[in-house]
């Protein structure tokens, strides 16, 4: 269960209410003596008071059902029913439940709802008659009826009830139950203020806090001022609730966002989706839940939260004592929290995020704003919080002169913007003022306004889902998601991300990985492997799927990203690299590389233990020196920061020998290079290592066409068409630049099965047919040369014979040849007589038809 909105265990109070709304009392013998427990709690008021404050409501009901004596005693005891909680978790399929992964609840806990009218009967027959001083009651997500709530609880206990929580009660309506009840007291308050006297017959309303978020007829989306004129709209009842609660001095969990104009993301999105360009900007009211951080949940979600001692952003868990969201404790200094009688909005776990928040840039006070504005203007990296003016590319002129903005309009009353302290005009207006020189008038058609500015915050790679109801779906509930949602968190208290606090994560990198820190050698394989191991993370590290919102400074810093060589886009180290989705030239799939590192760690640890040595320090390399804590303390943080930053840059820019070895062949001898994996670099010949450039992860498998399941659905980044070939031997990726630098073999096998330079240069590989095909080509060339030489000799002999025949014809004339008309001659025979070497020429041309121009040039040179 997260923040009390997921499925959880049903308290015992509801299980009893569903079975027996009014308990049956059995008569016990009069001679029965009181037990020791009954004597102690009924005769010692301090013990009973402390017990009632430290046990939940279901335990009080169990105590009430334990015996007839305690039942009679608790009916007459005034403070037994002072604070009651019948809350149930919100049933929702989108929130964590026992069937969803990542939930900390046992699978046997069912998701149930309270039976209708069971709680109504219990309140009317038990609670109200016996609770003369009821001060706090919580009915979240129950089936309480609105009519019974107004007529039974609020009407009977209006002088004592201080806190009421009806969040998620679908049978309680703001329009027909809550607002009319409060309006009656608001009208009476106006009459008393006008007459300066109180009505003698009117009873005082003691209510000081009302939690009504997600009730019936409760508007959770932004709405226009024109929506308030429609009585059938939920915006009217929500607007009236905020106004009437302010008039009566009641704190409510529904408020309006104070971020001005289109600087509120929810307001800008609402106007953009409903009004085309050129339409006058309306006034938009953005409502939000003021308890959105904790969801009105107090105490840990399980019993192991406080015992672990982990201090995270969920202060309502680690610093509060509660049971299923109900606060417990007396409020003393020894307790966790302010006690059972303090509501959620007055606790330090809530005011820690609301009171005293200042902009880290201009030091102005930041008033309470909606969940979108709080998350979007808070950096997860450096934990910097900016106001709506400093978070955008253009400052907001909230202190501008009235003459340059109002254009002669009447200024509003000082108390008209009580919900936005310091505002000179309504923050709900979409108009963003622009500064103009004194004495000048705004251009025609602009009205002194400008298009909405651009937010100077960026998401690292993935983006959350922003719902229209005001919530942010960042991911499955975990500690990283809670730290993103719990904003603003202060700076300098350990909430910063380690990747942006270089002095923090640099201490996890081995000091002597690159040799002497004063003169590092970036060609060492130990440093290269240590950097790769640090980038991929430890073996048991779970990559956080939670997106990170970064300010402009953190987004421009190199700690969190690498760049694709093809498109130069930023790739996140946490999600893309440590999520094992990127491709690196010269390396196999990163998941295989990480498994290989873990395998080598296990083997080296076993060898060290077998030899009687102690466990190695962090890295399985024989050449690494042990890390001395004294030397670590000598190196100051600034020097260590510079060293590690230089390590990363050198790893990305300077090639070093890859630790990827080819897949071992069973026919290879044990002394092959694949068996000396991770040995000393001097014992192995230098191998091709690739350019070690990073490339975007593919949208789908290039061979199967199936989408990569490791790529998040919420990742909207377009992928560049970077084509990397995968070696069929060692399975490493090779980029286009390395392919051009090391052209692959053109044999029949390698043209269909790509081999990297390491596998091609391996003499033990017998799959390449290059040598056989080259020998066959040489033999064919020799045969063709012989045929050409024979044809040339025959042609020379023919020319010599023709010359000799002409010579003898001139010396001794012969008889004329017979007439063509007298002797029939076959046409083919005639052509053969005209060219007796035609067949030899045709055979020579056929033999040279498949040769390339380069081969013909080489052949011509050899013939010459």
JSON list of N, CA, C and O in Angstrom, two decimals, residues 380-419:
[
{"chain": "A", "resi": 380, "resn": "UNK", "atom": "N", "xyz": [15.91, 17.00, -9.38]},
{"chain": "A", "resi": 380, "resn": "UNK", "atom": "CA", "xyz": [16.20, 15.77, -8.66]},
{"chain": "A", "resi": 380, "resn": "UNK", "atom": "C", "xyz": [17.69, 15.59, -8.46]},
{"chain": "A", "resi": 380, "resn": "UNK", "atom": "O", "xyz": [18.13, 14.91, -7.54]},
{"chain": "A", "resi": 381, "resn": "UNK", "atom": "N", "xyz": [18.50, 16.21, -9.33]},
{"chain": "A", "resi": 381, "resn": "UNK", "atom": "CA", "xyz": [19.94, 16.04, -9.21]},
{"chain": "A", "resi": 381, "resn": "UNK", "atom": "C", "xyz": [20.53, 16.81, -8.05]},
{"chain": "A", "resi": 381, "resn": "UNK", "atom": "O", "xyz": [21.03, 16.24, -7.09]},
{"chain": "A", "resi": 382, "resn": "UNK", "atom": "N", "xyz": [20.46, 18.13, -8.11]},
{"chain": "A", "resi": 382, "resn": "UNK", "atom": "CA", "xyz": [21.04, 18.97, -7.06]},
{"chain": "A", "resi": 382, "resn": "UNK", "atom": "C", "xyz": [20.03, 19.41, -6.02]},
{"chain": "A", "resi": 382, "resn": "UNK", "atom": "O", "xyz": [20.38, 20.13, -5.09]},
{"chain": "A", "resi": 383, "resn": "UNK", "atom": "N", "xyz": [18.75, 19.01, -6.17]},
{"chain": "A", "resi": 383, "resn": "UNK", "atom": "CA", "xyz": [17.68, 19.35, -5.24]},
{"chain": "A", "resi": 383, "resn": "UNK", "atom": "C", "xyz": [17.46, 20.86, -5.14]},
{"chain": "A", "resi": 383, "resn": "UNK", "atom": "O", "xyz": [17.11, 21.38, -4.08]},
{"chain": "A", "resi": 384, "resn": "UNK", "atom": "N", "xyz": [17.65, 21.53, -6.25]},
{"chain": "A", "resi": 384, "resn": "UNK", "atom": "CA", "xyz": [17.40, 22.97, -6.29]},
{"chain": "A", "resi": 384, "resn": "UNK", "atom": "C", "xyz": [15.92, 23.22, -6.58]},
{"chain": "A", "resi": 384, "resn": "UNK", "atom": "O", "xyz": [15.34, 22.60, -7.46]},
{"chain": "A", "resi": 385, "resn": "UNK", "atom": "N", "xyz": [15.32, 24.13, -5.83]},
{"chain": "A", "resi": 385, "resn": "UNK", "atom": "CA", "xyz": [13.92, 24.50, -6.01]},
{"chain": "A", "resi": 385, "resn": "UNK", "atom": "C", "xyz": [13.85, 25.93, -6.50]},
{"chain": "A", "resi": 385, "resn": "UNK", "atom": "O", "xyz": [14.44, 26.83, -5.90]},
{"chain": "A", "resi": 386, "resn": "UNK", "atom": "N", "xyz": [13.14, 26.14, -7.60]},
{"chain": "A", "resi": 386, "resn": "UNK", "atom": "CA", "xyz": [13.02, 27.47, -8.19]},
{"chain": "A", "resi": 386, "resn": "UNK", "atom": "C", "xyz": [11.57, 27.89, -8.21]},
{"chain": "A", "resi": 386, "resn": "UNK", "atom": "O", "xyz": [10.65, 27.07, -8.26]},
{"chain": "A", "resi": 387, "resn": "UNK", "atom": "N", "xyz": [11.38, 29.20, -8.15]},
{"chain": "A", "resi": 387, "resn": "UNK", "atom": "CA", "xyz": [10.03, 29.76, -8.24]},
{"chain": "A", "resi": 387, "resn": "UNK", "atom": "C", "xyz": [9.59, 29.79, -9.70]},
{"chain": "A", "resi": 387, "resn": "UNK", "atom": "O", "xyz": [10.36, 29.48, -10.62]},
{"chain": "A", "resi": 388, "resn": "UNK", "atom": "N", "xyz": [8.35, 30.19, -9.92]},
{"chain": "A", "resi": 388, "resn": "UNK", "atom": "CA", "xyz": [7.81, 30.21, -11.28]},
{"chain": "A", "resi": 388, "resn": "UNK", "atom": "C", "xyz": [8.50, 31.26, -12.14]},
{"chain": "A", "resi": 388, "resn": "UNK", "atom": "O", "xyz": [8.47, 31.17, -13.37]},
{"chain": "A", "resi": 389, "resn": "UNK", "atom": "N", "xyz": [9.13, 32.25, -11.54]},
{"chain": "A", "resi": 389, "resn": "UNK", "atom": "CA", "xyz": [9.83, 33.28, -12.30]},
{"chain": "A", "resi": 389, "resn": "UNK", "atom": "C", "xyz": [11.22, 32.83, -12.72]},
{"chain": "A", "resi": 389, "resn": "UNK", "atom": "O", "xyz": [11.63, 33.04, -13.86]},
{"chain": "A", "resi": 390, "resn": "UNK", "atom": "N", "xyz": [11.96, 32.20, -11.82]},
{"chain": "A", "resi": 390, "resn": "UNK", "atom": "CA", "xyz": [13.33, 31.78, -12.12]},
{"chain": "A", "resi": 390, "resn": "UNK", "atom": "C", "xyz": [13.39, 30.46, -12.88]},
{"chain": "A", "resi": 390, "resn": "UNK", "atom": "O", "xyz": [14.43, 30.15, -13.48]},
{"chain": "A", "resi": 391, "resn": "UNK", "atom": "N", "xyz": [12.34, 29.67, -12.86]},
{"chain": "A", "resi": 391, "resn": "UNK", "atom": "CA", "xyz": [12.37, 28.37, -13.51]},
{"chain": "A", "resi": 391, "resn": "UNK", "atom": "C", "xyz": [12.15, 28.46, -15.00]},
{"chain": "A", "resi": 391, "resn": "UNK", "atom": "O", "xyz": [12.32, 27.45, -15.69]},
{"chain": "A", "resi": 392, "resn": "UNK", "atom": "N", "xyz": [11.79, 29.62, -15.52]},
{"chain": "A", "resi": 392, "resn": "UNK", "atom": "CA", "xyz": [11.53, 29.78, -16.94]},
{"chain": "A", "resi": 392, "resn": "UNK", "atom": "C", "xyz": [12.56, 30.70, -17.57]},
{"chain": "A", "resi": 392, "resn": "UNK", "atom": "O", "xyz": [13.33, 31.38, -16.88]},
{"chain": "A", "resi": 393, "resn": "UNK", "atom": "N", "xyz": [12.54, 30.71, -18.88]},
{"chain": "A", "resi": 393, "resn": "UNK", "atom": "CA", "xyz": [13.53, 31.51, -19.60]},
{"chain": "A", "resi": 393, "resn": "UNK", "atom": "C", "xyz": [13.28, 33.01, -19.47]},
{"chain": "A", "resi": 393, "resn": "UNK", "atom": "O", "xyz": [14.18, 33.81, -19.76]},
{"chain": "A", "resi": 394, "resn": "UNK", "atom": "N", "xyz": [12.09, 33.40, -19.08]},
{"chain": "A", "resi": 394, "resn": "UNK", "atom": "CA", "xyz": [11.76, 34.81, -18.93]},
{"chain": "A", "resi": 394, "resn": "UNK", "atom": "C", "xyz": [11.19, 35.03, -17.54]},
{"chain": "A", "resi": 394, "resn": "UNK", "atom": "O", "xyz": [10.29, 34.30, -17.11]},
{"chain": "A", "resi": 395, "resn": "UNK", "atom": "N", "xyz": [11.67, 36.02, -16.78]},
{"chain": "A", "resi": 395, "resn": "UNK", "atom": "CA", "xyz": [11.15, 36.23, -15.42]},
{"chain": "A", "resi": 395, "resn": "UNK", "atom": "C", "xyz": [9.72, 36.74, -15.46]},
{"chain": "A", "resi": 395, "resn": "UNK", "atom": "O", "xyz": [9.26, 37.37, -16.42]},
{"chain": "A", "resi": 396, "resn": "UNK", "atom": "N", "xyz": [9.01, 36.45, -14.40]},
{"chain": "A", "resi": 396, "resn": "UNK", "atom": "CA", "xyz": [7.62, 36.89, -14.26]},
{"chain": "A", "resi": 396, "resn": "UNK", "atom": "C", "xyz": [7.59, 38.20, -13.48]},
{"chain": "A", "resi": 396, "resn": "UNK", "atom": "O", "xyz": [8.14, 38.29, -12.38]},
{"chain": "A", "resi": 397, "resn": "UNK", "atom": "N", "xyz": [6.94, 39.20, -14.05]},
{"chain": "A", "resi": 397, "resn": "UNK", "atom": "CA", "xyz": [6.93, 40.53, -13.44]},
{"chain": "A", "resi": 397, "resn": "UNK", "atom": "C", "xyz": [5.77, 40.64, -12.47]},
{"chain": "A", "resi": 397, "resn": "UNK", "atom": "O", "xyz": [4.77, 41.34, -12.72]},
{"chain": "A", "resi": 398, "resn": "UNK", "atom": "N", "xyz": [5.86, 39.92, -11.36]},
{"chain": "A", "resi": 398, "resn": "UNK", "atom": "CA", "xyz": [4.79, 39.99, -10.38]},
{"chain": "A", "resi": 398, "resn": "UNK", "atom": "C", "xyz": [4.83, 41.25, -9.56]},
{"chain": "A", "resi": 398, "resn": "UNK", "atom": "O", "xyz": [3.89, 41.55, -8.83]},
{"chain": "A", "resi": 399, "resn": "UNK", "atom": "N", "xyz": [5.93, 42.04, -9.67]},
{"chain": "A", "resi": 399, "resn": "UNK", "atom": "CA", "xyz": [6.02, 43.31, -8.94]},
{"chain": "A", "resi": 399, "resn": "UNK", "atom": "C", "xyz": [6.09, 44.49, -9.90]},
{"chain": "A", "resi": 399, "resn": "UNK", "atom": "O", "xyz": [6.64, 45.52, -9.59]},
{"chain": "A", "resi": 400, "resn": "UNK", "atom": "N", "xyz": [5.53, 44.31, -11.09]},
{"chain": "A", "resi": 400, "resn": "UNK", "atom": "CA", "xyz": [5.58, 45.38, -12.08]},
{"chain": "A", "resi": 400, "resn": "UNK", "atom": "C", "xyz": [4.61, 46.49, -11.71]},
{"chain": "A", "resi": 400, "resn": "UNK", "atom": "O", "xyz": [3.70, 46.33, -10.89]},
{"chain": "A", "resi": 401, "resn": "UNK", "atom": "N", "xyz": [4.82, 47.64, -12.33]},
{"chain": "A", "resi": 401, "resn": "UNK", "atom": "CA", "xyz": [3.96, 48.79, -12.05]},
{"chain": "A", "resi": 401, "resn": "UNK", "atom": "C", "xyz": [2.56, 48.50, -12.56]},
{"chain": "A", "resi": 401, "resn": "UNK", "atom": "O", "xyz": [2.36, 47.89, -13.60]},
{"chain": "A", "resi": 402, "resn": "UNK", "atom": "N", "xyz": [1.60, 48.98, -11.82]},
{"chain": "A", "resi": 402, "resn": "UNK", "atom": "CA", "xyz": [0.21, 48.71, -12.18]},
{"chain": "A", "resi": 402, "resn": "UNK", "atom": "C", "xyz": [-0.19, 49.42, -13.46]},
{"chain": "A", "resi": 402, "resn": "UNK", "atom": "O", "xyz": [-1.06, 48.97, -14.19]},
{"chain": "A", "resi": 403, "resn": "UNK", "atom": "N", "xyz": [0.44, 50.58, -13.77]},
{"chain": "A", "resi": 403, "resn": "UNK", "atom": "CA", "xyz": [0.05, 51.34, -14.95]},
{"chain": "A", "resi": 403, "resn": "UNK", "atom": "C", "xyz": [0.42, 50.63, -16.24]},
{"chain": "A", "resi": 403, "resn": "UNK", "atom": "O", "xyz": [-0.26, 50.74, -17.25]},
{"chain": "A", "resi": 404, "resn": "UNK", "atom": "N", "xyz": [1.54, 49.88, -16.24]},
{"chain": "A", "resi": 404, "resn": "UNK", "atom": "CA", "xyz": [1.98, 49.20, -17.45]},
{"chain": "A", "resi": 404, "resn": "UNK", "atom": "C", "xyz": [1.23, 47.92, -17.71]},
{"chain": "A", "resi": 404, "resn": "UNK", "atom": "O", "xyz": [1.32, 47.37, -18.80]},
{"chain": "A", "resi": 405, "resn": "UNK", "atom": "N", "xyz": [0.49, 47.43, -16.74]},
{"chain": "A", "resi": 405, "resn": "UNK", "atom": "CA", "xyz": [-0.19, 46.15, -16.94]},
{"chain": "A", "resi": 405, "resn": "UNK", "atom": "C", "xyz": [-1.70, 46.29, -16.95]},
{"chain": "A", "resi": 405, "resn": "UNK", "atom": "O", "xyz": [-2.39, 45.69, -17.73]},
{"chain": "A", "resi": 406, "resn": "UNK", "atom": "N", "xyz": [-2.22, 47.09, -16.03]},
{"chain": "A", "resi": 406, "resn": "UNK", "atom": "CA", "xyz": [-3.66, 47.14, -15.88]},
{"chain": "A", "resi": 406, "resn": "UNK", "atom": "C", "xyz": [-4.33, 47.98, -16.94]},
{"chain": "A", "resi": 406, "resn": "UNK", "atom": "O", "xyz": [-5.52, 47.85, -17.18]},
{"chain": "A", "resi": 407, "resn": "UNK", "atom": "N", "xyz": [-3.56, 48.89, -17.62]},
{"chain": "A", "resi": 407, "resn": "UNK", "atom": "CA", "xyz": [-4.11, 49.74, -18.68]},
{"chain": "A", "resi": 407, "resn": "UNK", "atom": "C", "xyz": [-5.30, 50.54, -18.18]},
{"chain": "A", "resi": 407, "resn": "UNK", "atom": "O", "xyz": [-6.32, 50.68, -18.85]},
{"chain": "A", "resi": 408, "resn": "UNK", "atom": "N", "xyz": [-5.22, 51.05, -16.97]},
{"chain": "A", "resi": 408, "resn": "UNK", "atom": "CA", "xyz": [-6.26, 51.91, -16.44]},
{"chain": "A", "resi": 408, "resn": "UNK", "atom": "C", "xyz": [-7.37, 51.19, -15.73]},
{"chain": "A", "resi": 408, "resn": "UNK", "atom": "O", "xyz": [-8.30, 51.83, -15.22]},
{"chain": "A", "resi": 409, "resn": "UNK", "atom": "N", "xyz": [-7.33, 49.85, -15.66]},
{"chain": "A", "resi": 409, "resn": "UNK", "atom": "CA", "xyz": [-8.40, 49.13, -14.97]},
{"chain": "A", "resi": 409, "resn": "UNK", "atom": "C", "xyz": [-8.26, 49.32, -13.47]},
{"chain": "A", "resi": 409, "resn": "UNK", "atom": "O", "xyz": [-7.19, 49.58, -12.93]},
{"chain": "A", "resi": 410, "resn": "UNK", "atom": "N", "xyz": [-9.35, 49.13, -12.79]},
{"chain": "A", "resi": 410, "resn": "UNK", "atom": "CA", "xyz": [-9.35, 49.26, -11.33]},
{"chain": "A", "resi": 410, "resn": "UNK", "atom": "C", "xyz": [-8.57, 48.10, -10.71]},
{"chain": "A", "resi": 410, "resn": "UNK", "atom": "O", "xyz": [-8.70, 46.95, -11.13]},
{"chain": "A", "resi": 411, "resn": "UNK", "atom": "N", "xyz": [-7.77, 48.40, -9.73]},
{"chain": "A", "resi": 411, "resn": "UNK", "atom": "CA", "xyz": [-6.99, 47.39, -9.05]},
{"chain": "A", "resi": 411, "resn": "UNK", "atom": "C", "xyz": [-7.88, 46.58, -8.11]},
{"chain": "A", "resi": 411, "resn": "UNK", "atom": "O", "xyz": [-8.81, 47.14, -7.50]},
{"chain": "A", "resi": 412, "resn": "UNK", "atom": "N", "xyz": [-7.61, 45.30, -7.96]},
{"chain": "A", "resi": 412, "resn": "UNK", "atom": "CA", "xyz": [-8.44, 44.48, -7.08]},
{"chain": "A", "resi": 412, "resn": "UNK", "atom": "C", "xyz": [-8.19, 44.82, -5.62]},
{"chain": "A", "resi": 412, "resn": "UNK", "atom": "O", "xyz": [-7.19, 45.44, -5.26]},
{"chain": "A", "resi": 413, "resn": "UNK", "atom": "N", "xyz": [-9.10, 44.37, -4.81]},
{"chain": "A", "resi": 413, "resn": "UNK", "atom": "CA", "xyz": [-8.96, 44.59, -3.37]},
{"chain": "A", "resi": 413, "resn": "UNK", "atom": "C", "xyz": [-7.78, 43.80, -2.84]},
{"chain": "A", "resi": 413, "resn": "UNK", "atom": "O", "xyz": [-7.38, 42.77, -3.40]},
{"chain": "A", "resi": 414, "resn": "UNK", "atom": "N", "xyz": [-7.16, 44.27, -1.75]},
{"chain": "A", "resi": 414, "resn": "UNK", "atom": "CA", "xyz": [-5.98, 43.57, -1.23]},
{"chain": "A", "resi": 414, "resn": "UNK", "atom": "C", "xyz": [-6.26, 42.13, -0.83]},
{"chain": "A", "resi": 414, "resn": "UNK", "atom": "O", "xyz": [-5.36, 41.29, -0.91]},
{"chain": "A", "resi": 415, "resn": "UNK", "atom": "N", "xyz": [-7.48, 41.82, -0.37]},
{"chain": "A", "resi": 415, "resn": "UNK", "atom": "CA", "xyz": [-7.77, 40.48, 0.09]},
{"chain": "A", "resi": 415, "resn": "UNK", "atom": "C", "xyz": [-8.44, 39.62, -0.96]},
{"chain": "A", "resi": 415, "resn": "UNK", "atom": "O", "xyz": [-8.95, 38.55, -0.65]},
{"chain": "A", "resi": 416, "resn": "UNK", "atom": "N", "xyz": [-8.49, 40.06, -2.22]},
{"chain": "A", "resi": 416, "resn": "UNK", "atom": "CA", "xyz": [-9.16, 39.28, -3.25]},
{"chain": "A", "resi": 416, "resn": "UNK", "atom": "C", "xyz": [-8.34, 38.06, -3.65]},
{"chain": "A", "resi": 416, "resn": "UNK", "atom": "O", "xyz": [-8.89, 37.08, -4.15]},
{"chain": "A", "resi": 417, "resn": "UNK", "atom": "N", "xyz": [-7.01, 38.11, -3.46]},
{"chain": "A", "resi": 417, "resn": "UNK", "atom": "CA", "xyz": [-6.15, 36.98, -3.78]},
{"chain": "A", "resi": 417, "resn": "UNK", "atom": "C", "xyz": [-5.55, 36.41, -2.49]},
{"chain": "A", "resi": 417, "resn": "UNK", "atom": "O", "xyz": [-4.33, 36.27, -2.37]},
{"chain": "A", "resi": 418, "resn": "UNK", "atom": "N", "xyz": [-6.42, 36.11, -1.55]},
{"chain": "A", "resi": 418, "resn": "UNK", "atom": "CA", "xyz": [-5.95, 35.56, -0.28]},
{"chain": "A", "resi": 418, "resn": "UNK", "atom": "C", "xyz": [-5.32, 34.19, -0.47]},
{"chain": "A", "resi": 418, "resn": "UNK", "atom": "O", "xyz": [-4.49, 33.75, 0.35]},
{"chain": "A", "resi": 419, "resn": "UNK", "atom": "N", "xyz": [-5.68, 33.50, -1.52]},
{"chain": "A", "resi": 419, "resn": "UNK", "atom": "CA", "xyz": [-5.15, 32.16, -1.78]},
{"chain": "A", "resi": 419, "resn": "UNK", "atom": "C", "xyz": [-3.80, 32.20, -2.49]},
{"chain": "A", "resi": 419, "resn": "UNK", "atom": "O", "xyz": [-3.15, 31.16, -2.63]}
]
